[in-house]
PDB file of C-alpha atoms in Angstrom:
ATOM      1  CA  MET B   1     -69.814-119.169  14.991  1.00 68.00           C
ATOM      2  CA  GLU B   2     -71.174-116.605  17.430  1.00 78.00           C
ATOM      3  CA  GLN B   3     -68.809-117.737  20.196  1.00 81.00           C
ATOM      4  CA  SER B   4     -65.840-117.670  17.825  1.00 84.00           C
ATOM      5  CA  ARG B   5     -66.754-114.144  16.744  1.00 88.00           C
ATOM      6  CA  ARG B   6     -66.933-112.996  20.351  1.00 91.00           C
ATOM      7  CA  ARG B   7     -63.547-114.474  21.192  1.00 92.00           C
ATOM      8  CA  ARG B   8     -61.961-112.861  18.164  1.00 91.00           C
ATOM      9  CA  THR B   9     -63.544-109.527  19.094  1.00 92.00           C
ATOM     10  CA  LEU B  10     -62.189-109.820  22.647  1.00 93.00           C
ATOM     11  CA  LEU B  11     -58.672-110.539  21.355  1.00 93.00           C
ATOM     12  CA  THR B  12     -58.872-107.596  18.969  1.00 93.00           C
ATOM     13  CA  MET B  13     -59.993-105.270  21.773  1.00 94.00           C
ATOM     14  CA  ILE B  14     -57.121-106.392  24.014  1.00 93.00           C
ATOM     15  CA  LEU B  15     -54.512-105.836  21.315  1.00 94.00           C
ATOM     16  CA  ASP B  16     -55.952-102.499  20.183  1.00 93.00           C
ATOM     17  CA  ARG B  17     -55.816-101.218  23.763  1.00 92.00           C
ATOM     18  CA  PHE B  18     -52.499-102.623  25.021  1.00 93.00           C
ATOM     19  CA  LEU B  19     -50.440-103.825  22.024  1.00 92.00           C
ATOM     20  CA  PRO B  20     -51.470-102.227  18.717  1.00 92.00           C
ATOM     21  CA  ILE B  21     -48.154-102.994  16.960  1.00 91.00           C
ATOM     22  CA  GLY B  22     -45.334-105.487  17.302  1.00 91.00           C
ATOM     23  CA  PRO B  23     -45.180-109.216  17.975  1.00 92.00           C
ATOM     24  CA  VAL B  24     -48.038-110.789  19.902  1.00 94.00           C
ATOM     25  CA  VAL B  25     -47.043-113.079  22.780  1.00 94.00           C
ATOM     26  CA  ILE B  26     -49.624-115.808  23.423  1.00 95.00           C
ATOM     27  CA  GLY B  27     -49.525-117.955  26.537  1.00 95.00           C
ATOM     28  CA  ILE B  28     -51.072-121.441  26.645  1.00 95.00           C
ATOM     29  CA  ASP B  29     -51.639-123.417  29.821  1.00 92.00           C
ATOM     30  CA  ASP B  30     -54.082-125.934  31.246  1.00 89.00           C
ATOM     31  CA  THR B  31     -55.906-125.612  34.534  1.00 87.00           C
ATOM     32  CA  ILE B  32     -58.162-127.895  36.536  1.00 85.00           C
ATOM     33  CA  GLU B  33     -61.527-126.720  37.826  1.00 82.00           C
ATOM     34  CA  ARG B  34     -62.291-128.801  40.900  1.00 81.00           C
ATOM     35  CA  ARG B  35     -66.002-129.466  40.500  1.00 75.00           C
ATOM     36  CA  TRP B  36     -68.054-132.613  40.859  1.00 73.00           C
ATOM     37  CA  GLY B  37     -71.664-133.682  40.821  1.00 75.00           C
ATOM     38  CA  ARG B  38     -74.134-135.693  38.769  1.00 75.00           C
ATOM     39  CA  LYS B  39     -74.228-133.118  35.972  1.00 74.00           C
ATOM     40  CA  ILE B  40     -70.427-132.687  35.795  1.00 76.00           C
ATOM     41  CA  ALA B  41     -69.812-135.584  33.430  1.00 74.00           C
ATOM     42  CA  ALA B  42     -66.703-134.456  31.551  1.00 76.00           C
ATOM     43  CA  ARG B  43     -64.455-134.428  34.603  1.00 76.00           C
ATOM     44  CA  GLY B  44     -61.500-136.747  34.980  1.00 76.00           C
ATOM     45  CA  VAL B  45     -58.617-137.591  37.320  1.00 76.00           C
ATOM     46  CA  TYR B  46     -55.431-135.637  36.686  1.00 78.00           C
ATOM     47  CA  ARG B  47     -52.141-134.770  38.343  1.00 77.00           C
ATOM     48  CA  ASP B  48     -52.476-131.858  40.738  1.00 76.00           C
ATOM     49  CA  PRO B  49     -49.771-129.386  39.636  1.00 74.00           C
ATOM     50  CA  VAL B  50     -50.025-127.351  42.857  1.00 72.00           C
ATOM     51  CA  ARG B  51     -49.699-130.092  45.475  1.00 74.00           C
ATOM     52  CA  SER B  52     -47.456-132.457  43.475  1.00 75.00           C
ATOM     53  CA  SER B  53     -43.670-132.366  43.351  1.00 73.00           C
ATOM     54  CA  HIS B  54     -40.875-134.366  41.725  1.00 72.00           C
ATOM     55  CA  GLY B  55     -41.039-137.023  44.422  1.00 77.00           C
ATOM     56  CA  HIS B  56     -44.693-136.764  45.440  1.00 79.00           C
ATOM     57  CA  PHE B  57     -47.616-137.428  43.095  1.00 80.00           C
ATOM     58  CA  VAL B  58     -51.065-136.082  44.037  1.00 80.00           C
ATOM     59  CA  LYS B  59     -54.231-136.739  42.038  1.00 80.00           C
ATOM     60  CA  THR B  60     -57.242-134.491  41.776  1.00 79.00           C
ATOM     61  CA  SER B  61     -60.634-134.722  40.101  1.00 79.00           C
ATOM     62  CA  GLY B  62     -62.247-131.982  38.050  1.00 82.00           C
ATOM     63  CA  LEU B  63     -62.641-130.386  34.644  1.00 85.00           C
ATOM     64  CA  ARG B  64     -59.560-129.676  32.571  1.00 87.00           C
ATOM     65  CA  TRP B  65     -59.568-126.397  30.674  1.00 90.00           C
ATOM     66  CA  LEU B  66     -57.084-125.122  28.127  1.00 93.00           C
ATOM     67  CA  SER B  67     -56.600-121.376  28.487  1.00 94.00           C
ATOM     68  CA  VAL B  68     -55.207-119.169  25.718  1.00 95.00           C
ATOM     69  CA  MET B  69     -54.003-115.768  26.917  1.00 95.00           C
ATOM     70  CA  ALA B  70     -52.631-112.602  25.360  1.00 95.00           C
ATOM     71  CA  MET B  71     -49.557-111.520  27.348  1.00 94.00           C
ATOM     72  CA  VAL B  72     -49.530-107.736  27.059  1.00 93.00           C
ATOM     73  CA  PRO B  73     -47.836-104.880  28.934  1.00 91.00           C
ATOM     74  CA  VAL B  74     -50.189-102.816  31.072  1.00 90.00           C
ATOM     75  CA  PRO B  75     -49.420 -99.233  32.128  1.00 87.00           C
ATOM     76  CA  TRP B  76     -49.739 -99.712  35.899  1.00 86.00           C
ATOM     77  CA  THR B  77     -47.248-102.570  36.343  1.00 83.00           C
ATOM     78  CA  ARG B  78     -43.738-103.500  35.244  1.00 80.00           C
ATOM     79  CA  ARG B  79     -44.661-107.007  34.123  1.00 82.00           C
ATOM     80  CA  ARG B  80     -46.831-108.367  31.369  1.00 87.00           C
ATOM     81  CA  TRP B  81     -50.281-109.559  32.277  1.00 91.00           C
ATOM     82  CA  ALA B  82     -51.851-112.680  30.781  1.00 93.00           C
ATOM     83  CA  LEU B  83     -55.378-111.776  29.685  1.00 94.00           C
ATOM     84  CA  PRO B  84     -57.415-114.860  28.668  1.00 94.00           C
ATOM     85  CA  PHE B  85     -59.586-114.593  25.585  1.00 94.00           C
ATOM     86  CA  LEU B  86     -60.173-118.256  24.714  1.00 93.00           C
ATOM     87  CA  THR B  87     -60.887-121.257  26.959  1.00 93.00           C
ATOM     88  CA  ILE B  88     -61.437-124.802  25.701  1.00 92.00           C
ATOM     89  CA  LEU B  89     -62.817-127.725  27.680  1.00 89.00           C
ATOM     90  CA  ALA B  90     -60.638-130.826  27.252  1.00 89.00           C
ATOM     91  CA  PRO B  91     -62.846-133.754  28.344  1.00 87.00           C
ATOM     92  CA  SER B  92     -61.301-136.836  29.842  1.00 83.00           C
ATOM     93  CA  GLU B  93     -60.700-139.985  27.812  1.00 83.00           C
ATOM     94  CA  ARG B  94     -63.237-141.888  29.909  1.00 83.00           C
ATOM     95  CA  TYR B  95     -65.926-139.319  29.063  1.00 82.00           C
ATOM     96  CA  ASN B  96     -65.202-139.479  25.326  1.00 85.00           C
ATOM     97  CA  THR B  97     -65.205-143.262  25.335  1.00 86.00           C
ATOM     98  CA  ALA B  98     -68.546-143.382  27.147  1.00 84.00           C
ATOM     99  CA  HIS B  99     -70.084-140.943  24.648  1.00 84.00           C
ATOM    100  CA  ARG B 100     -68.428-142.618  21.622  1.00 88.00           C
ATOM    101  CA  ARG B 101     -66.390-139.570  20.721  1.00 87.00           C
ATOM    102  CA  ARG B 102     -62.876-139.432  19.377  1.00 89.00           C
ATOM    103  CA  HIS B 103     -60.566-138.472  22.198  1.00 88.00           C
ATOM    104  CA  LYS B 104     -58.328-135.468  21.676  1.00 91.00           C
ATOM    105  CA  LYS B 105     -55.184-135.038  23.701  1.00 90.00           C
ATOM    106  CA  LEU B 106     -54.325-131.734  25.290  1.00 91.00           C
ATOM    107  CA  THR B 107     -51.755-131.099  22.559  1.00 92.00           C
ATOM    108  CA  ASP B 108     -54.427-131.636  19.894  1.00 93.00           C
ATOM    109  CA  TRP B 109     -56.562-128.906  21.439  1.00 94.00           C
ATOM    110  CA  ALA B 110     -53.471-126.688  21.694  1.00 94.00           C
ATOM    111  CA  ARG B 111     -52.691-127.197  18.003  1.00 94.00           C
ATOM    112  CA  GLN B 112     -56.222-126.189  17.023  1.00 95.00           C
ATOM    113  CA  ALA B 113     -56.124-123.140  19.298  1.00 95.00           C
ATOM    114  CA  ILE B 114     -52.749-121.943  17.968  1.00 95.00           C
ATOM    115  CA  LEU B 115     -53.806-122.274  14.340  1.00 95.00           C
ATOM    116  CA  GLN B 116     -57.095-120.508  15.118  1.00 95.00           C
ATOM    117  CA  VAL B 117     -55.217-117.555  16.617  1.00 95.00           C
ATOM    118  CA  ARG B 118     -53.027-117.517  13.527  1.00 95.00           C
ATOM    119  CA  ARG B 119     -56.134-117.205  11.345  1.00 94.00           C
ATOM    120  CA  TRP B 120     -57.452-114.391  13.546  1.00 95.00           C
ATOM    121  CA  LEU B 121     -54.150-112.473  13.305  1.00 94.00           C
ATOM    122  CA  PRO B 122     -52.859-113.113   9.778  1.00 93.00           C
ATOM    123  CA  LYS B 123     -50.611-110.028   9.649  1.00 91.00           C
ATOM    124  CA  ARG B 124     -49.069-110.154  13.126  1.00 92.00           C
ATOM    125  CA  LYS B 125     -46.026-112.098  14.244  1.00 92.00           C
ATOM    126  CA  ILE B 126     -47.090-114.555  16.965  1.00 93.00           C
ATOM    127  CA  VAL B 127     -44.881-115.996  19.706  1.00 93.00           C
ATOM    128  CA  VAL B 128     -46.465-118.814  21.723  1.00 93.00           C
ATOM    129  CA  VAL B 129     -45.088-119.517  25.212  1.00 92.00           C
ATOM    130  CA  ALA B 130     -45.952-122.783  26.973  1.00 91.00           C
ATOM    131  CA  ASP B 131     -44.548-125.276  29.468  1.00 87.00           C
ATOM    132  CA  SER B 132     -43.094-128.722  28.825  1.00 84.00           C
ATOM    133  CA  SER B 133     -46.564-130.265  28.411  1.00 86.00           C
ATOM    134  CA  PHE B 134     -46.709-128.621  24.978  1.00 89.00           C
ATOM    135  CA  ALA B 135     -43.309-129.756  23.683  1.00 86.00           C
ATOM    136  CA  PRO B 136     -44.113-132.937  21.658  1.00 87.00           C
ATOM    137  CA  LEU B 137     -42.524-133.072  18.235  1.00 87.00           C
ATOM    138  CA  ASP B 138     -45.836-133.581  16.439  1.00 88.00           C
ATOM    139  CA  LEU B 139     -47.177-130.316  17.891  1.00 90.00           C
ATOM    140  CA  ILE B 140     -43.997-128.456  16.946  1.00 89.00           C
ATOM    141  CA  ALA B 141     -44.166-129.822  13.405  1.00 87.00           C
ATOM    142  CA  ALA B 142     -47.797-128.697  13.050  1.00 89.00           C
ATOM    143  CA  VAL B 143     -47.328-125.082  14.166  1.00 90.00           C
ATOM    144  CA  ARG B 144     -43.692-124.106  13.540  1.00 86.00           C
ATOM    145  CA  ARG B 145     -44.387-122.720  10.064  1.00 88.00           C
ATOM    146  CA  HIS B 146     -47.139-120.482  11.434  1.00 91.00           C
ATOM    147  CA  VAL B 147     -45.890-119.266  14.838  1.00 91.00           C
ATOM    148  CA  CYS B 148     -42.741-119.208  16.951  1.00 89.00           C
ATOM    149  CA  LEU B 149     -43.175-121.704  19.794  1.00 90.00           C
ATOM    150  CA  ILE B 150     -41.108-121.326  22.982  1.00 89.00           C
ATOM    151  CA  THR B 151     -41.347-124.141  25.490  1.00 88.00           C
ATOM    152  CA  ARG B 152     -39.183-126.128  27.873  1.00 86.00           C
ATOM    153  CA  LEU B 153     -36.708-128.621  26.442  1.00 84.00           C
ATOM    154  CA  ARG B 154     -35.510-131.820  28.058  1.00 81.00           C
ATOM    155  CA  LEU B 155     -31.814-131.909  28.939  1.00 80.00           C
ATOM    156  CA  ASP B 156     -31.552-135.422  27.471  1.00 82.00           C
ATOM    157  CA  ALA B 157     -33.190-134.544  24.129  1.00 83.00           C
ATOM    158  CA  SER B 158     -31.610-136.122  21.029  1.00 85.00           C
ATOM    159  CA  LEU B 159     -30.098-133.261  19.038  1.00 88.00           C
ATOM    160  CA  PHE B 160     -28.374-133.544  15.661  1.00 90.00           C
ATOM    161  CA  GLU B 161     -26.659-131.400  13.078  1.00 88.00           C
ATOM    162  CA  PRO B 162     -28.903-130.349  10.181  1.00 85.00           C
ATOM    163  CA  ALA B 163     -28.976-132.589   7.126  1.00 83.00           C
ATOM    164  CA  PRO B 164     -26.911-131.393   4.135  1.00 81.00           C
ATOM    165  CA  GLU B 165     -28.595-129.755   1.189  1.00 81.00           C
ATOM    166  CA  ARG B 166     -29.820-132.246  -1.382  1.00 79.00           C
ATOM    167  CA  ARG B 167     -27.833-132.180  -4.619  1.00 81.00           C
ATOM    168  CA  PRO B 168     -29.634-131.942  -7.972  1.00 84.00           C
ATOM    169  CA  GLY B 169     -30.363-135.409  -9.319  1.00 82.00           C
ATOM    170  CA  GLN B 170     -29.420-137.154  -6.079  1.00 80.00           C
ATOM    171  CA  ASN B 171     -31.136-140.525  -5.632  1.00 85.00           C
ATOM    172  CA  GLY B 172     -32.622-141.989  -2.461  1.00 80.00           C
ATOM    173  CA  ARG B 173     -34.669-140.552   0.341  1.00 81.00           C
ATOM    174  CA  PRO B 174     -33.639-137.142   1.669  1.00 80.00           C
ATOM    175  CA  ARG B 175     -31.669-137.208   4.889  1.00 80.00           C
ATOM    176  CA  LYS B 176     -33.341-135.901   8.028  1.00 82.00           C
ATOM    177  CA  LYS B 177     -30.268-135.338  10.186  1.00 82.00           C
ATOM    178  CA  ARG B 178     -26.501-135.613  10.304  1.00 84.00           C
ATOM    179  CA  ARG B 179     -24.098-136.186  13.211  1.00 87.00           C
ATOM    180  CA  ARG B 180     -25.446-136.483  16.742  1.00 89.00           C
ATOM    181  CA  LEU B 181     -24.666-133.556  19.012  1.00 88.00           C
ATOM    182  CA  PRO B 182     -23.770-133.837  22.709  1.00 86.00           C
ATOM    183  CA  LYS B 183     -26.601-133.852  25.215  1.00 84.00           C
ATOM    184  CA  LEU B 184     -27.485-130.513  26.724  1.00 81.00           C
ATOM    185  CA  SER B 185     -26.732-131.886  30.172  1.00 79.00           C
ATOM    186  CA  GLU B 186     -23.152-132.500  28.998  1.00 81.00           C
ATOM    187  CA  LEU B 187     -22.807-129.064  27.418  1.00 78.00           C
ATOM    188  CA  LEU B 188     -23.933-127.339  30.605  1.00 74.00           C
ATOM    189  CA  GLU B 189     -21.144-129.012  32.571  1.00 75.00           C
ATOM    190  CA  GLU B 190     -18.389-127.862  30.207  1.00 72.00           C
ATOM    191  CA  LYS B 191     -16.525-124.917  31.679  1.00 65.00           C
ATOM    192  CA  LYS B 192     -14.995-123.918  28.338  1.00 65.00           C
ATOM    193  CA  LYS B 193     -18.360-123.178  26.793  1.00 69.00           C
ATOM    194  CA  ARG B 194     -18.893-119.484  26.263  1.00 75.00           C
ATOM    195  CA  ARG B 195     -21.669-118.012  28.378  1.00 78.00           C
ATOM    196  CA  THR B 196     -23.256-114.605  28.015  1.00 82.00           C
ATOM    197  CA  LYS B 197     -24.407-112.718  31.077  1.00 84.00           C
ATOM    198  CA  LEU B 198     -27.802-111.070  30.918  1.00 82.00           C
ATOM    199  CA  SER B 199     -29.194-108.691  33.517  1.00 83.00           C
ATOM    200  CA  MET B 200     -32.879-109.129  34.360  1.00 79.00           C
ATOM    201  CA  PRO B 201     -34.155-105.970  36.095  1.00 79.00           C
ATOM    202  CA  TYR B 202     -37.357-107.488  37.492  1.00 74.00           C
ATOM    203  CA  TRP B 203     -36.860-111.103  38.531  1.00 72.00           C
ATOM    204  CA  TYR B 204     -38.821-112.951  41.204  1.00 70.00           C
ATOM    205  CA  GLY B 205     -39.473-110.575  44.077  1.00 69.00           C
ATOM    206  CA  ASP B 206     -38.772-107.581  41.787  1.00 68.00           C
ATOM    207  CA  GLU B 207     -35.043-108.070  42.336  1.00 75.00           C
ATOM    208  CA  ARG B 208     -32.296-107.684  39.752  1.00 79.00           C
ATOM    209  CA  CYS B 209     -30.777-111.004  38.680  1.00 79.00           C
ATOM    210  CA  ILE B 210     -27.796-111.895  36.492  1.00 81.00           C
ATOM    211  CA  LEU B 211     -28.404-114.904  34.242  1.00 81.00           C
ATOM    212  CA  GLU B 212     -25.840-116.916  32.300  1.00 81.00           C
ATOM    213  CA  ILE B 213     -27.074-117.670  28.777  1.00 83.00           C
ATOM    214  CA  MET B 214     -25.931-120.353  26.333  1.00 83.00           C
ATOM    215  CA  THR B 215     -27.578-120.919  22.976  1.00 84.00           C
ATOM    216  CA  GLY B 216     -27.210-122.894  19.776  1.00 84.00           C
ATOM    217  CA  THR B 217     -29.091-124.457  16.872  1.00 86.00           C
ATOM    218  CA  ALA B 218     -29.858-128.111  16.235  1.00 87.00           C
ATOM    219  CA  ILE B 219     -32.296-130.599  14.775  1.00 88.00           C
ATOM    220  CA  TRP B 220     -34.432-132.295  17.405  1.00 88.00           C
ATOM    221  CA  TYR B 221     -35.300-135.735  16.101  1.00 87.00           C
ATOM    222  CA  HIS B 222     -36.990-138.858  17.412  1.00 85.00           C
ATOM    223  CA  SER B 223     -37.568-142.014  15.391  1.00 83.00           C
ATOM    224  CA  GLY B 224     -40.969-142.029  13.701  1.00 81.00           C
ATOM    225  CA  LEU B 225     -41.610-138.298  14.236  1.00 82.00           C
ATOM    226  CA  PRO B 226     -40.861-135.334  11.980  1.00 82.00           C
ATOM    227  CA  PRO B 227     -37.561-133.528  12.705  1.00 85.00           C
ATOM    228  CA  ALA B 228     -37.812-130.064  14.213  1.00 85.00           C
ATOM    229  CA  PRO B 229     -35.222-127.332  13.615  1.00 87.00           C
ATOM    230  CA  ILE B 230     -34.845-125.470  16.889  1.00 86.00           C
ATOM    231  CA  ARG B 231     -32.740-122.903  18.648  1.00 87.00           C
ATOM    232  CA  TRP B 232     -32.077-123.995  22.208  1.00 85.00           C
ATOM    233  CA  CYS B 233     -31.355-121.553  24.987  1.00 83.00           C
ATOM    234  CA  SER B 234     -30.030-122.402  28.441  1.00 81.00           C
ATOM    235  CA  CYS B 235     -30.564-119.952  31.295  1.00 79.00           C
ATOM    236  CA  ALA B 236     -28.802-120.483  34.613  1.00 75.00           C
ATOM    237  CA  THR B 237     -28.317-118.542  37.800  1.00 70.00           C
ATOM    238  CA  PRO B 238     -24.686-117.627  38.614  1.00 62.00           C
ATOM    239  CA  ARG B 239     -22.431-120.222  40.181  1.00 53.00           C
ATOM    240  CA  ALA B 240     -22.053-118.023  43.247  1.00 44.00           C
ATOM    241  CA  CYS B 241     -25.673-118.699  44.201  1.00 46.00           C
ATOM    242  CA  ALA B 242     -26.368-121.314  46.855  1.00 38.00           C
ATOM    243  CA  ILE B 243     -28.773-123.152  44.539  1.00 41.00           C
ATOM    244  CA  ARG B 244     -27.783-123.158  40.878  1.00 46.00           C
ATOM    245  CA  LYS B 245     -30.803-123.656  38.625  1.00 50.00           C
ATOM    246  CA  HIS B 246     -30.854-124.521  34.922  1.00 49.00           C
ATOM    247  CA  PHE B 247     -33.735-123.809  32.584  1.00 55.00           C
ATOM    248  CA  CYS B 248     -33.426-124.917  28.981  1.00 58.00           C
ATOM    249  CA  ALA B 249     -35.919-123.729  26.379  1.00 62.00           C
ATOM    250  CA  LEU B 250     -36.427-124.443  22.711  1.00 62.00           C
ATOM    251  CA  ILE B 251     -37.510-121.993  20.060  1.00 65.00           C
ATOM    252  CA  SER B 252     -39.183-123.690  17.118  1.00 64.00           C
ATOM    253  CA  MET B 253     -38.488-122.039  13.786  1.00 58.00           C
ATOM    254  CA  ARG B 254     -38.285-122.426  10.089  1.00 59.00           C
ATOM    255  CA  ARG B 255     -35.020-123.744   8.709  1.00 54.00           C
ATOM    256  CA  ARG B 256     -34.064-120.472   7.007  1.00 46.00           C
ATOM    257  CA  SER B 257     -35.166-118.061   9.699  1.00 50.00           C
ATOM    258  CA  ARG B 258     -32.854-115.414  11.092  1.00 47.00           C
ATOM    259  CA  PHE B 259     -32.756-117.235  14.444  1.00 46.00           C
ATOM    260  CA  TRP B 260     -30.948-120.106  12.714  1.00 49.00           C
ATOM    261  CA  ASP B 261     -28.110-117.785  11.722  1.00 49.00           C
ATOM    262  CA  GLY B 262     -27.669-116.631  15.297  1.00 48.00           C
ATOM    263  CA  SER B 263     -29.019-113.106  14.879  1.00 41.00           C
TER     264      SER B 263
END
């Protein structure tokens, strides 16, 4: 209880100083502390995100921590800073098995952390930003009614039209989805699709960059998992660039939110 009170106090101090009003942007990410020894029992073997690439897999040993950060604007810089206020140790599965504890995945710890922040800030709108490690459908289903979750979306995700409204007195189980939509990888290749250009004043290297934006709404569904209403957003560098990069994100939301209507 004392540690929880201190973390809540730290979050309150950060927001009172840098962001007293408006939506609160929370960043979630995991990091590996490379430590070993006889007393470091909770360490495990994980993928090294720094030295690994798409074609090269590097392992590293250490402690895995989940860091929860408040992303706030600071007066002396043009970018938001991520100020951590909550860190959670995520022990390895081998450690939990040896100590006869129920193993929690990284997404389980993330779900608990997000809902805890929601309880600490009951009157503030919360936007959680994370990478593709925090994009499982079960995590989205657990937090989408409490926060807005923005994370990376797979280009081959199965997207569908929303199910029709259930008529009064209609028999049978309610439908979860309707017609399948094209894959995002196919939509990005269509030249007729309308793209909106967005100017980013401070991109990498503090340079101005023009991005091409495409967006839409869909139901992300996988068999055996709860459907998730999302707004997807595709950001791409202009075609004139030597290397054209695509980044597709999903925004989890409630079915009737204003994001669903395109506003």
